[in-house]
CSV table of C-alpha atoms and ligand atoms in Angstrom, one decimal:
chain,number,residue,atom,x,y,z
J,462,UNK,CA,9.4,11.1,-20.4
J,463,UNK,CA,11.6,8.0,-19.9
J,464,UNK,CA,14.4,8.5,-17.5
J,465,UNK,CA,17.9,7.9,-19.0
J,466,UNK,CA,19.9,5.5,-16.9
J,467,UNK,CA,23.1,7.5,-17.8
J,468,UNK,CA,21.7,10.5,-16.0
J,469,UNK,CA,21.2,8.4,-12.9
J,470,UNK,CA,24.7,6.9,-13.2
J,471,UNK,CA,26.2,10.4,-13.4
J,472,UNK,CA,24.4,11.5,-10.3
J,473,UNK,CA,25.4,8.3,-8.5
J,474,UNK,CA,29.1,8.9,-9.3
J,475,UNK,CA,29.0,12.1,-7.2
J,476,UNK,CA,27.5,10.3,-4.2
J,477,UNK,CA,29.5,7.1,-4.6
J,478,UNK,CA,32.6,7.8,-2.3
J,479,UNK,CA,30.4,8.6,0.7
J,480,UNK,CA,28.1,5.7,0.0
J,481,UNK,CA,31.0,3.2,-0.4
J,482,UNK,CA,32.4,4.3,3.0
J,483,UNK,CA,29.1,4.0,4.9
J,484,UNK,CA,28.1,0.7,3.1
J,485,UNK,CA,31.5,-0.8,3.9
J,486,UNK,CA,31.2,0.2,7.6
J,487,UNK,CA,27.7,-1.3,7.8
J,488,UNK,CA,28.7,-4.5,6.0
J,489,UNK,CA,31.5,-5.0,8.6
J,490,UNK,CA,29.1,-4.5,11.5
J,491,UNK,CA,26.6,-6.9,9.9
J,492,UNK,CA,29.3,-9.5,9.3
J,493,UNK,CA,30.1,-9.3,13.1
J,494,UNK,CA,26.4,-10.3,13.6
J,495,UNK,CA,26.7,-13.2,11.1
J,496,UNK,CA,24.5,-11.2,8.7
J,497,UNK,CA,25.4,-11.2,5.0
J,498,UNK,CA,24.8,-7.9,3.3
J,499,UNK,CA,24.4,-9.5,-0.1
J,500,UNK,CA,21.6,-11.8,1.1
J,501,UNK,CA,19.8,-8.9,2.8
J,502,UNK,CA,20.2,-6.8,-0.4
J,503,UNK,CA,18.6,-9.5,-2.5
J,504,UNK,CA,15.6,-9.7,-0.1
J,505,UNK,CA,15.2,-5.9,-0.3
J,506,UNK,CA,15.4,-5.9,-4.1
J,507,UNK,CA,12.7,-8.6,-4.3
J,508,UNK,CA,10.4,-6.5,-2.1
J,509,UNK,CA,8.4,-4.5,-4.6
J,510,UNK,CA,5.7,-2.1,-3.5
J,511,UNK,CA,2.7,-1.2,-5.6
J,512,UNK,CA,1.9,2.5,-6.3
J,513,UNK,CA,-1.7,3.5,-6.1
J,514,UNK,CA,-2.9,5.0,-9.4
J,515,UNK,CA,-5.0,7.5,-7.4
J,516,UNK,CA,-2.0,9.0,-5.6
J,517,UNK,CA,0.0,10.5,-8.5
J,518,UNK,CA,-1.9,13.9,-8.4
J,519,UNK,CA,-2.4,16.4,-5.6
J,520,UNK,CA,-4.9,15.3,-2.9
J,521,UNK,CA,-7.0,17.7,-0.9
J,522,UNK,CA,-9.6,18.0,1.8
J,523,UNK,CA,-13.0,19.6,1.8
J,524,UNK,CA,-11.2,22.7,3.0
J,525,UNK,CA,-9.0,23.0,0.0
J,526,UNK,CA,-6.7,21.5,-2.7
J,527,UNK,CA,-3.4,23.1,-3.8
J,528,UNK,CA,-2.3,21.4,-7.1
J,529,UNK,CA,1.4,21.6,-8.0
J,530,UNK,CA,1.0,21.2,-11.8
J,531,UNK,CA,2.3,18.6,-14.2
J,532,UNK,CA,-0.2,16.0,-12.9
J,533,UNK,CA,-0.9,12.9,-15.1
J,534,UNK,CA,-3.9,13.5,-17.3
J,535,UNK,CA,-4.4,9.8,-18.3
J,536,UNK,CA,-3.7,6.3,-17.2
J,537,UNK,CA,-0.8,6.2,-19.7
J,538,UNK,CA,0.8,9.2,-18.0
J,539,UNK,CA,0.2,7.6,-14.6
J,540,UNK,CA,2.0,4.5,-15.7
J,541,UNK,CA,4.8,6.6,-17.0
J,542,UNK,CA,5.1,8.4,-13.6
J,543,UNK,CA,5.2,5.1,-11.8
J,544,UNK,CA,7.9,4.0,-14.3
J,545,UNK,CA,9.9,7.1,-13.3
J,546,UNK,CA,9.6,6.2,-9.6
J,547,UNK,CA,10.7,2.6,-10.4
J,548,UNK,CA,13.7,3.9,-12.4
J,549,UNK,CA,14.7,6.0,-9.4
J,550,UNK,CA,14.3,3.4,-6.6
J,551,UNK,CA,13.9,0.0,-8.3
J,552,UNK,CA,11.3,-0.7,-5.6
J,553,UNK,CA,8.0,0.4,-7.1
J,554,UNK,CA,7.6,-2.4,-9.7
J,555,UNK,CA,3.8,-2.4,-9.7
J,556,UNK,CA,0.7,-0.2,-10.0
J,557,UNK,CA,-2.7,-0.7,-8.3
J,558,UNK,CA,-5.6,0.6,-10.3
J,559,UNK,CA,-8.9,2.1,-9.1
J,560,UNK,CA,-12.0,1.6,-11.3
J,561,UNK,CA,-13.6,3.8,-12.7
J,562,UNK,CA,-10.9,6.4,-12.1
J,563,UNK,CA,-8.5,4.4,-14.2
J,564,UNK,CA,-10.4,2.4,-16.8
J,565,UNK,CA,-7.9,1.1,-19.4
J,566,UNK,CA,-9.4,2.2,-22.7
J,567,UNK,CA,-6.8,0.4,-24.8
J,568,UNK,CA,-5.7,-2.7,-22.7
J,569,UNK,CA,-3.0,-3.9,-25.1
J,570,UNK,CA,-1.4,-0.4,-25.2
J,571,UNK,CA,-1.6,-0.1,-21.4
J,572,UNK,CA,0.0,-3.5,-20.9
J,573,UNK,CA,2.7,-2.8,-23.4
J,574,UNK,CA,3.5,0.6,-21.6
J,575,UNK,CA,3.6,-1.1,-18.2
J,576,UNK,CA,5.9,-3.8,-19.5
J,577,UNK,CA,8.2,-1.1,-21.1
J,578,UNK,CA,8.5,0.4,-17.6
J,579,UNK,CA,9.0,-2.9,-15.9
J,580,UNK,CA,5.7,-2.7,-14.0
J,581,UNK,CA,3.1,-5.3,-13.0
J,582,UNK,CA,-0.6,-4.7,-12.1
J,583,UNK,CA,-1.3,-5.4,-8.5
J,584,UNK,CA,-4.8,-5.5,-6.9
J,585,UNK,CA,-7.6,-3.7,-8.7
J,586,UNK,CA,-9.9,-1.6,-6.5
J,587,UNK,CA,-13.7,-1.2,-6.9
J,588,UNK,CA,-15.5,2.0,-6.1
J,589,UNK,CA,-19.0,1.8,-4.7
J,590,UNK,CA,-18.4,4.8,-2.5
J,591,UNK,CA,-19.2,7.4,-5.2
J,592,UNK,CA,-22.0,7.8,-7.7
J,593,UNK,CA,-20.8,7.9,-11.3
J,594,UNK,CA,-22.6,10.3,-13.7
J,595,UNK,CA,-24.5,7.6,-15.7
J,596,UNK,CA,-25.2,5.4,-12.7
J,597,UNK,CA,-28.8,4.3,-12.3
J,598,UNK,CA,-29.0,3.9,-8.5
J,599,UNK,CA,-27.2,5.9,-5.7
J,600,UNK,CA,-24.8,4.5,-3.1
J,601,UNK,CA,-25.8,7.3,-0.7
J,602,UNK,CA,-27.1,4.8,1.8
J,603,UNK,CA,-24.6,2.1,1.0
J,604,UNK,CA,-23.8,-0.4,-1.7
J,605,UNK,CA,-23.3,-4.1,-0.8
J,606,UNK,CA,-25.3,-3.6,2.4
J,607,UNK,CA,-28.1,-1.5,0.8
J,608,UNK,CA,-31.7,-2.2,1.8
J,609,UNK,CA,-32.6,-2.2,-1.9
J,610,UNK,CA,-31.6,-5.4,-3.6
J,611,UNK,CA,-31.3,-3.5,-7.0
J,612,UNK,CA,-28.6,-1.3,-5.5
J,613,UNK,CA,-26.8,-4.4,-4.1
J,614,UNK,CA,-27.1,-6.0,-7.6
J,615,UNK,CA,-25.6,-2.8,-9.2
J,616,UNK,CA,-22.7,-2.9,-6.7
J,617,UNK,CA,-22.0,-6.6,-7.2
J,618,UNK,CA,-22.0,-6.1,-11.0
J,619,UNK,CA,-19.5,-3.2,-10.7
J,620,UNK,CA,-17.1,-5.5,-8.7
J,621,UNK,CA,-17.5,-8.2,-11.3
J,622,UNK,CA,-16.7,-5.7,-14.1
J,623,UNK,CA,-13.6,-4.5,-12.1
J,624,UNK,CA,-12.5,-8.2,-12.0
J,625,UNK,CA,-12.8,-8.4,-15.8
J,626,UNK,CA,-10.6,-5.3,-16.2
J,627,UNK,CA,-8.1,-6.8,-13.8
J,628,UNK,CA,-8.1,-10.1,-15.7
J,629,UNK,CA,-7.3,-8.3,-19.0
J,630,UNK,CA,-4.4,-6.5,-17.3
J,631,UNK,CA,-2.9,-9.6,-15.6
J,632,UNK,CA,-3.9,-8.5,-12.0
J,633,UNK,CA,-4.6,-11.4,-9.6
J,634,UNK,CA,-6.6,-9.7,-6.8
J,635,UNK,CA,-9.5,-7.4,-6.0
J,636,UNK,CA,-9.6,-5.0,-3.1
J,637,UNK,CA,-13.0,-4.2,-1.7
J,638,UNK,CA,-13.3,-1.2,0.6
J,639,UNK,CA,-16.8,-0.2,1.5
J,640,UNK,CA,-17.9,3.3,2.9
J,641,UNK,CA,-21.1,1.5,3.8
J,642,UNK,CA,-22.4,2.4,7.3
J,643,UNK,CA,-24.5,5.0,9.1
J,644,UNK,CA,-24.1,8.4,10.7
J,645,UNK,CA,-26.9,8.4,13.2
J,646,UNK,CA,-27.9,5.9,15.9
J,647,UNK,CA,-30.9,3.9,14.8
J,648,UNK,CA,-30.4,4.7,11.1
J,649,UNK,CA,-29.3,1.2,10.1
J,650,UNK,CA,-29.9,-2.4,11.2
J,651,UNK,CA,-26.4,-3.6,12.0
J,652,UNK,CA,-27.1,-7.3,11.5
J,653,UNK,CA,-29.1,-6.9,8.3
J,654,UNK,CA,-26.4,-4.7,6.9
J,655,UNK,CA,-23.6,-7.2,7.7
J,656,UNK,CA,-25.6,-10.1,6.4
J,657,UNK,CA,-26.4,-8.4,3.1
J,658,UNK,CA,-22.8,-7.4,2.8
J,659,UNK,CA,-21.7,-11.1,3.3
J,660,UNK,CA,-24.3,-12.3,0.7
J,661,UNK,CA,-23.1,-9.7,-1.8
J,662,UNK,CA,-19.4,-10.5,-1.2
J,663,UNK,CA,-20.2,-14.2,-1.8
J,664,UNK,CA,-21.4,-13.3,-5.3
J,665,UNK,CA,-18.3,-11.3,-5.9
J,666,UNK,CA,-16.1,-14.1,-4.6
J,667,UNK,CA,-17.8,-16.6,-6.8
J,668,UNK,CA,-17.2,-14.3,-9.8
J,669,UNK,CA,-13.5,-14.3,-9.3
J,670,UNK,CA,-11.2,-16.5,-11.4
J,671,UNK,CA,-9.9,-19.5,-9.4
J,672,UNK,CA,-6.4,-18.1,-9.0
J,673,UNK,CA,-7.6,-14.7,-7.7
J,674,UNK,CA,-7.6,-13.3,-4.2
J,675,UNK,CA,-10.2,-11.1,-2.6
J,676,UNK,CA,-8.9,-8.4,-0.1
J,677,UNK,CA,-11.5,-7.1,2.4
J,678,UNK,CA,-10.4,-3.7,3.7
J,679,UNK,CA,-11.8,-2.4,7.0
J,680,UNK,CA,-12.1,1.1,8.3
J,681,UNK,CA,-13.6,2.4,11.6
J,682,UNK,CA,-15.1,5.6,10.3
J,683,UNK,CA,-15.4,8.2,7.4
J,684,UNK,CA,-17.4,8.9,5.4
J,685,UNK,CA,-19.9,7.5,7.9
J,686,UNK,CA,-19.6,8.7,11.4
J,687,UNK,CA,-21.7,6.4,13.6
J,688,UNK,CA,-21.0,2.9,12.3
J,689,UNK,CA,-19.1,1.3,9.4
J,690,UNK,CA,-20.3,-2.1,8.3
J,691,UNK,CA,-16.7,-3.5,8.0
J,692,UNK,CA,-15.2,-1.4,10.8
J,693,UNK,CA,-12.3,-3.5,12.1
J,694,UNK,CA,-10.0,-6.4,11.5
J,695,UNK,CA,-12.3,-8.7,13.3
J,696,UNK,CA,-15.3,-8.0,11.1
J,697,UNK,CA,-13.1,-8.3,8.0
J,698,UNK,CA,-11.6,-11.6,9.2
J,699,UNK,CA,-15.1,-12.9,10.0
J,700,UNK,CA,-16.2,-12.1,6.4
J,701,UNK,CA,-13.0,-13.5,4.8
J,702,UNK,CA,-13.3,-16.7,6.8
J,703,UNK,CA,-16.9,-17.2,5.7
J,704,UNK,CA,-16.1,-16.4,2.1
J,705,UNK,CA,-13.4,-19.0,1.5
J,706,UNK,CA,-9.6,-19.8,1.2
J,707,UNK,CA,-9.0,-17.0,-1.3
J,708,UNK,CA,-10.4,-14.2,0.8
J,709,UNK,CA,-8.1,-12.2,3.1
J,710,UNK,CA,-8.0,-9.1,5.3
J,711,UNK,CA,-6.3,-6.0,4.0
J,712,UNK,CA,-4.7,-3.7,6.6
J,713,UNK,CA,-4.6,0.0,5.8
J,714,UNK,CA,-2.4,1.5,8.5
J,715,UNK,CA,-4.6,4.6,8.7
J,716,UNK,CA,-7.8,2.7,9.4
J,717,UNK,CA,-7.3,2.2,13.1
J,718,UNK,CA,-8.5,4.1,16.2
J,719,UNK,CA,-5.8,5.9,18.1
J,720,UNK,CA,-3.2,3.7,19.9
J,721,UNK,CA,-4.4,0.5,18.3
J,722,UNK,CA,-1.7,-2.1,18.4
J,723,UNK,CA,-1.5,-2.8,14.6
J,724,UNK,CA,1.5,-5.1,14.9
J,725,UNK,CA,-0.6,-7.4,17.1
J,726,UNK,CA,-3.3,-7.4,14.5
J,727,UNK,CA,-0.7,-8.3,11.8
J,728,UNK,CA,0.7,-11.1,13.9
J,729,UNK,CA,-2.8,-12.5,14.6
J,730,UNK,CA,-3.9,-12.4,10.9
J,731,UNK,CA,-0.7,-14.1,9.8
J,732,UNK,CA,-1.2,-16.7,12.4
J,733,UNK,CA,-4.6,-17.3,10.9
J,734,UNK,CA,-3.2,-17.3,7.4
J,735,UNK,CA,-5.6,-14.5,6.6
J,736,UNK,CA,-3.3,-11.5,6.0
J,737,UNK,CA,-3.9,-10.5,2.4
J,738,UNK,CA,-2.0,-7.2,2.2
J,739,UNK,CA,-1.3,-3.7,3.2
J,740,UNK,CA,-2.1,-0.1,2.3
J,741,UNK,CA,0.9,1.6,3.7
J,742,UNK,CA,0.7,5.3,4.9
J,743,UNK,CA,1.0,7.1,8.2
J,744,UNK,CA,-1.3,9.2,10.4
J,745,UNK,CA,-1.5,11.2,13.6
J,746,UNK,CA,-5.3,11.5,14.1
J,747,UNK,CA,-7.5,9.8,11.5
J,748,UNK,CA,-7.1,8.4,8.0
J,749,UNK,CA,-4.6,11.1,7.2
J,750,UNK,CA,-2.9,9.1,4.3
J,751,UNK,CA,0.5,10.8,5.0
J,752,UNK,CA,3.9,9.7,3.9
J,753,UNK,CA,4.8,6.3,5.3
J,754,UNK,CA,7.1,6.6,8.3
J,755,UNK,CA,6.6,10.3,8.7
J,756,UNK,CA,4.8,10.1,12.1
J,757,UNK,CA,5.4,6.6,13.5
J,758,UNK,CA,8.5,5.0,12.1
J,759,UNK,CA,8.9,2.8,15.2
J,760,UNK,CA,5.4,1.4,14.8
J,761,UNK,CA,6.2,0.6,11.1
J,762,UNK,CA,9.4,-1.2,12.2
J,763,UNK,CA,7.3,-3.2,14.8
J,764,UNK,CA,4.8,-4.2,12.1
J,765,UNK,CA,7.7,-5.4,9.8
J,766,UNK,CA,9.2,-7.2,12.8
J,767,UNK,CA,5.9,-9.3,13.0
J,768,UNK,CA,5.8,-9.7,9.2
J,769,UNK,CA,9.4,-11.0,9.1
J,770,UNK,CA,8.7,-13.3,12.0
J,771,UNK,CA,5.5,-14.5,10.3
J,772,UNK,CA,7.2,-15.0,7.0
J,773,UNK,CA,10.2,-16.9,8.5
J,774,UNK,CA,8.0,-19.2,10.6
J,775,UNK,CA,5.0,-19.5,8.3
J,776,UNK,CA,3.2,-22.4,10.0
J,777,UNK,CA,-0.1,-20.9,8.9
J,778,UNK,CA,1.0,-20.8,5.2
J,779,UNK,CA,0.0,-17.2,5.0
J,780,UNK,CA,0.5,-16.2,1.3
J,781,UNK,CA,3.0,-13.5,0.6
J,782,UNK,CA,1.1,-10.3,1.4
J,783,UNK,CA,0.4,-7.6,-1.2
J,784,UNK,CA,2.5,-4.6,-0.5
J,785,UNK,CA,0.7,-1.4,-1.6
J,786,UNK,CA,0.8,2.3,-0.7
J,787,UNK,CA,-2.4,4.2,-0.2
J,788,UNK,CA,-1.6,7.9,0.3
J,789,UNK,CA,-2.9,11.3,-0.6
J,790,UNK,CA,-0.6,14.3,-1.0
J,791,UNK,CA,-2.0,17.6,0.2
J,792,UNK,CA,1.3,19.5,0.6
J,793,UNK,CA,4.2,17.4,-0.9
J,794,UNK,CA,5.0,16.8,-4.6
J,795,UNK,CA,3.3,13.4,-5.1
J,796,UNK,CA,6.4,11.8,-6.7
J,797,UNK,CA,8.7,12.9,-3.8
J,798,UNK,CA,6.1,11.8,-1.3
J,799,UNK,CA,6.0,8.3,-2.8
J,800,UNK,CA,9.8,8.1,-3.1
J,801,UNK,CA,10.0,8.9,0.6
J,802,UNK,CA,7.3,6.3,1.4
J,803,UNK,CA,9.1,3.5,-0.5
J,804,UNK,CA,12.4,4.5,1.3
J,805,UNK,CA,10.6,4.2,4.7
J,806,UNK,CA,9.1,0.9,3.9
J,807,UNK,CA,12.3,-0.6,2.6
J,808,UNK,CA,14.1,0.8,5.7
J,809,UNK,CA,11.6,-0.7,8.2
J,810,UNK,CA,11.9,-4.1,6.3
J,811,UNK,CA,15.7,-4.0,6.3
J,812,UNK,CA,15.8,-3.2,10.0
J,813,UNK,CA,13.3,-6.0,10.8
J,814,UNK,CA,15.7,-8.4,8.9
J,815,UNK,CA,18.5,-7.4,11.4
J,816,UNK,CA,16.6,-8.5,14.5
J,817,UNK,CA,18.4,-11.4,16.3
J,818,UNK,CA,15.2,-13.5,16.4
J,819,UNK,CA,16.7,-16.4,18.5
J,820,UNK,CA,18.0,-14.1,21.1
J,821,UNK,CA,14.7,-12.2,21.2
J,822,UNK,CA,12.7,-15.4,21.6
J,823,UNK,CA,14.9,-16.6,24.5
J,824,UNK,CA,14.6,-13.2,26.2
J,825,UNK,CA,10.8,-13.5,25.8
J,826,UNK,CA,10.7,-17.1,27.1
J,827,UNK,CA,12.8,-15.8,30.1
J,828,UNK,CA,10.3,-13.0,30.7
J,829,UNK,CA,13.2,-10.5,30.3
J,830,UNK,CA,11.5,-7.3,28.9
J,831,UNK,CA,14.7,-5.3,29.3
J,832,UNK,CA,16.8,-7.6,27.1
J,833,UNK,CA,14.0,-8.0,24.6
J,834,UNK,CA,13.8,-4.3,24.1
J,835,UNK,CA,17.6,-4.0,23.8
J,836,UNK,CA,17.6,-6.7,21.1
J,837,UNK,CA,14.7,-5.1,19.2
J,838,UNK,CA,15.9,-1.5,19.4
J,839,UNK,CA,19.5,-2.5,18.4
J,840,UNK,CA,18.0,-3.4,15.0
J,841,UNK,CA,15.7,-0.3,14.9
J,842,UNK,CA,18.6,2.0,15.8
J,843,UNK,CA,20.8,0.5,13.1
J,844,UNK,CA,21.1,3.0,10.2
J,845,UNK,CA,20.3,0.5,7.4
J,846,UNK,CA,20.1,3.3,4.7
J,847,UNK,CA,23.4,2.3,3.1
J,848,UNK,CA,21.9,-1.2,2.6
J,849,UNK,CA,18.8,-0.1,0.7
J,850,UNK,CA,21.0,2.5,-1.2
J,851,UNK,CA,23.3,-0.3,-2.3
J,852,UNK,CA,20.2,-2.4,-3.3
J,853,UNK,CA,19.2,0.5,-5.6
J,854,UNK,CA,22.7,1.0,-6.9
J,855,UNK,CA,23.1,-2.6,-7.9
J,856,UNK,CA,19.7,-2.4,-9.6
J,857,UNK,CA,20.8,0.6,-11.7
J,858,UNK,CA,18.6,3.0,-9.7
J,859,UNK,CA,19.5,6.2,-7.9
J,860,UNK,CA,21.6,6.2,-4.7
J,861,UNK,CA,19.5,9.2,-3.5
J,862,UNK,CA,16.1,9.1,-5.4
J,863,UNK,CA,14.6,12.4,-4.0
J,864,UNK,CA,17.8,14.3,-4.7
J,865,UNK,CA,18.0,12.8,-8.2
J,866,UNK,CA,14.3,13.7,-8.9
J,867,UNK,CA,15.2,17.3,-7.9
J,868,UNK,CA,18.5,17.6,-9.7
J,869,UNK,CA,16.9,16.2,-12.9
J,870,UNK,CA,14.1,18.9,-12.6
J,871,UNK,CA,11.6,16.2,-13.2
J,872,UNK,CA,8.6,18.2,-11.9
J,873,UNK,CA,9.5,21.2,-14.0
J,874,UNK,CA,9.7,19.0,-17.1
J,875,UNK,CA,6.3,17.5,-16.2
J,876,UNK,CA,4.8,21.0,-15.9
J,877,UNK,CA,6.3,22.0,-19.2
J,878,UNK,CA,4.9,18.8,-20.8
J,879,UNK,CA,1.5,18.7,-19.1
J,880,UNK,CA,0.8,22.3,-18.0
J,881,UNK,CA,0.4,23.8,-14.5
J,882,UNK,CA,-3.3,23.1,-14.4
J,883,UNK,CA,-3.4,19.4,-15.4
J,884,UNK,CA,-5.4,17.3,-12.9
J,885,UNK,CA,-5.2,13.6,-12.2
J,886,UNK,CA,-8.2,11.4,-11.5
J,887,UNK,CA,-8.3,10.0,-7.9
J,888,UNK,CA,-8.8,11.4,-4.4
W,821,LIG,C1,-10.5,4.3,1.9
W,821,LIG,C2,-9.2,3.9,1.2
W,821,LIG,C3,-9.5,2.7,0.2
W,821,LIG,C4,-9.4,3.3,-1.2
W,821,LIG,C5,-9.5,4.7,-1.0
W,821,LIG,C6,-8.8,5.5,-2.0
W,821,LIG,O1,-10.1,5.2,2.9
W,821,LIG,O2,-8.2,3.6,2.0
W,821,LIG,O3,-8.4,1.8,0.2
W,821,LIG,O4,-10.3,2.8,-2.0
W,821,LIG,O5,-8.9,4.9,0.3
W,822,LIG,MN1,-6.8,2.0,1.7
């Protein structure tokens, strides 16, 4: 199912008068602040977010899963669905694969299909947190940290195999997230586990092509509930620093204990030139993997405020981070959830671009917290939605992606095509 641009144009025509009015009003206000709407729009259009291949079906918890039908049954159908998202918002120009959930059987066919939909392959993800049917040794008690060198060998070889798949697809980075850890005091030797993990990661790093990056993703708990080997940004940064210049820390927004100041972590990692990328999502309690911006839109804005500051004054030469979503959809239609997430990310980025950085810096140097907040919240409270809508319009996408998705009955068509019981691989 390839979306027809004419269908989108017809829908846009209905929303155009109202959009023109609000965009004109915003452009005038921006001009008054010496901000050029066209320049901002180009930046928003360049900001492409990768869609996780494991989040195109319905997610679930151990308490239940409520599939909505029409889920992609193959990698080909997943790429087509990401193509549909990209046609609707022109901001989802990449897909991030998880191996072995999405092994490309026919690489040439998969690459051609992705190109047809204007998609690139972002980071590939390894999986040593589940045992596969034909697997020789279990990851029950860990993988890269395991006490048994044969299990560590198996896990390193899996990561090297994932790199090979990524190379064939044109990906340039590997994300390693480890469930490794323990659920009972005394169960594991913290130091041995960390040392074995470092030694294993060194082999993986050495197995990467010279133009690849390694992203080390941290997480405080789950599925282990006493300790996780790579539990926080400090441990990830420690490992990335000891691995080499092409190893970086990956920040999954849901992988922080309550009230953690994530924007400070982002600023610190950028200052060190070690911020590799993001898994965007939102949460209230744990790793809830909810729609980006659904719970804490101000925190997301504050994170982008640090990102824009770090990118504009990049003394540390931090490479452009990888922008990826990592979500799981228990209640919403996966496609609508992802469309809302991209909108929230683009909105937070656009608002962060509106911050008067010079004024903010002098308020800070003057220790004037009142003025600093006024400046910051003036940007956050600016309705920048007409700006990102105009960015979509100029790219031939939908002014209102979710409304278009519904008016075009895309889910109904998918159910007709794939059936109500089709189930996607992934979480
Ligand atoms: C772990 C995680 C990791 C993925 C998985 C799907 O919680 O965030 O990034 O491998 O979700
Ligand atoms: Mn993640």
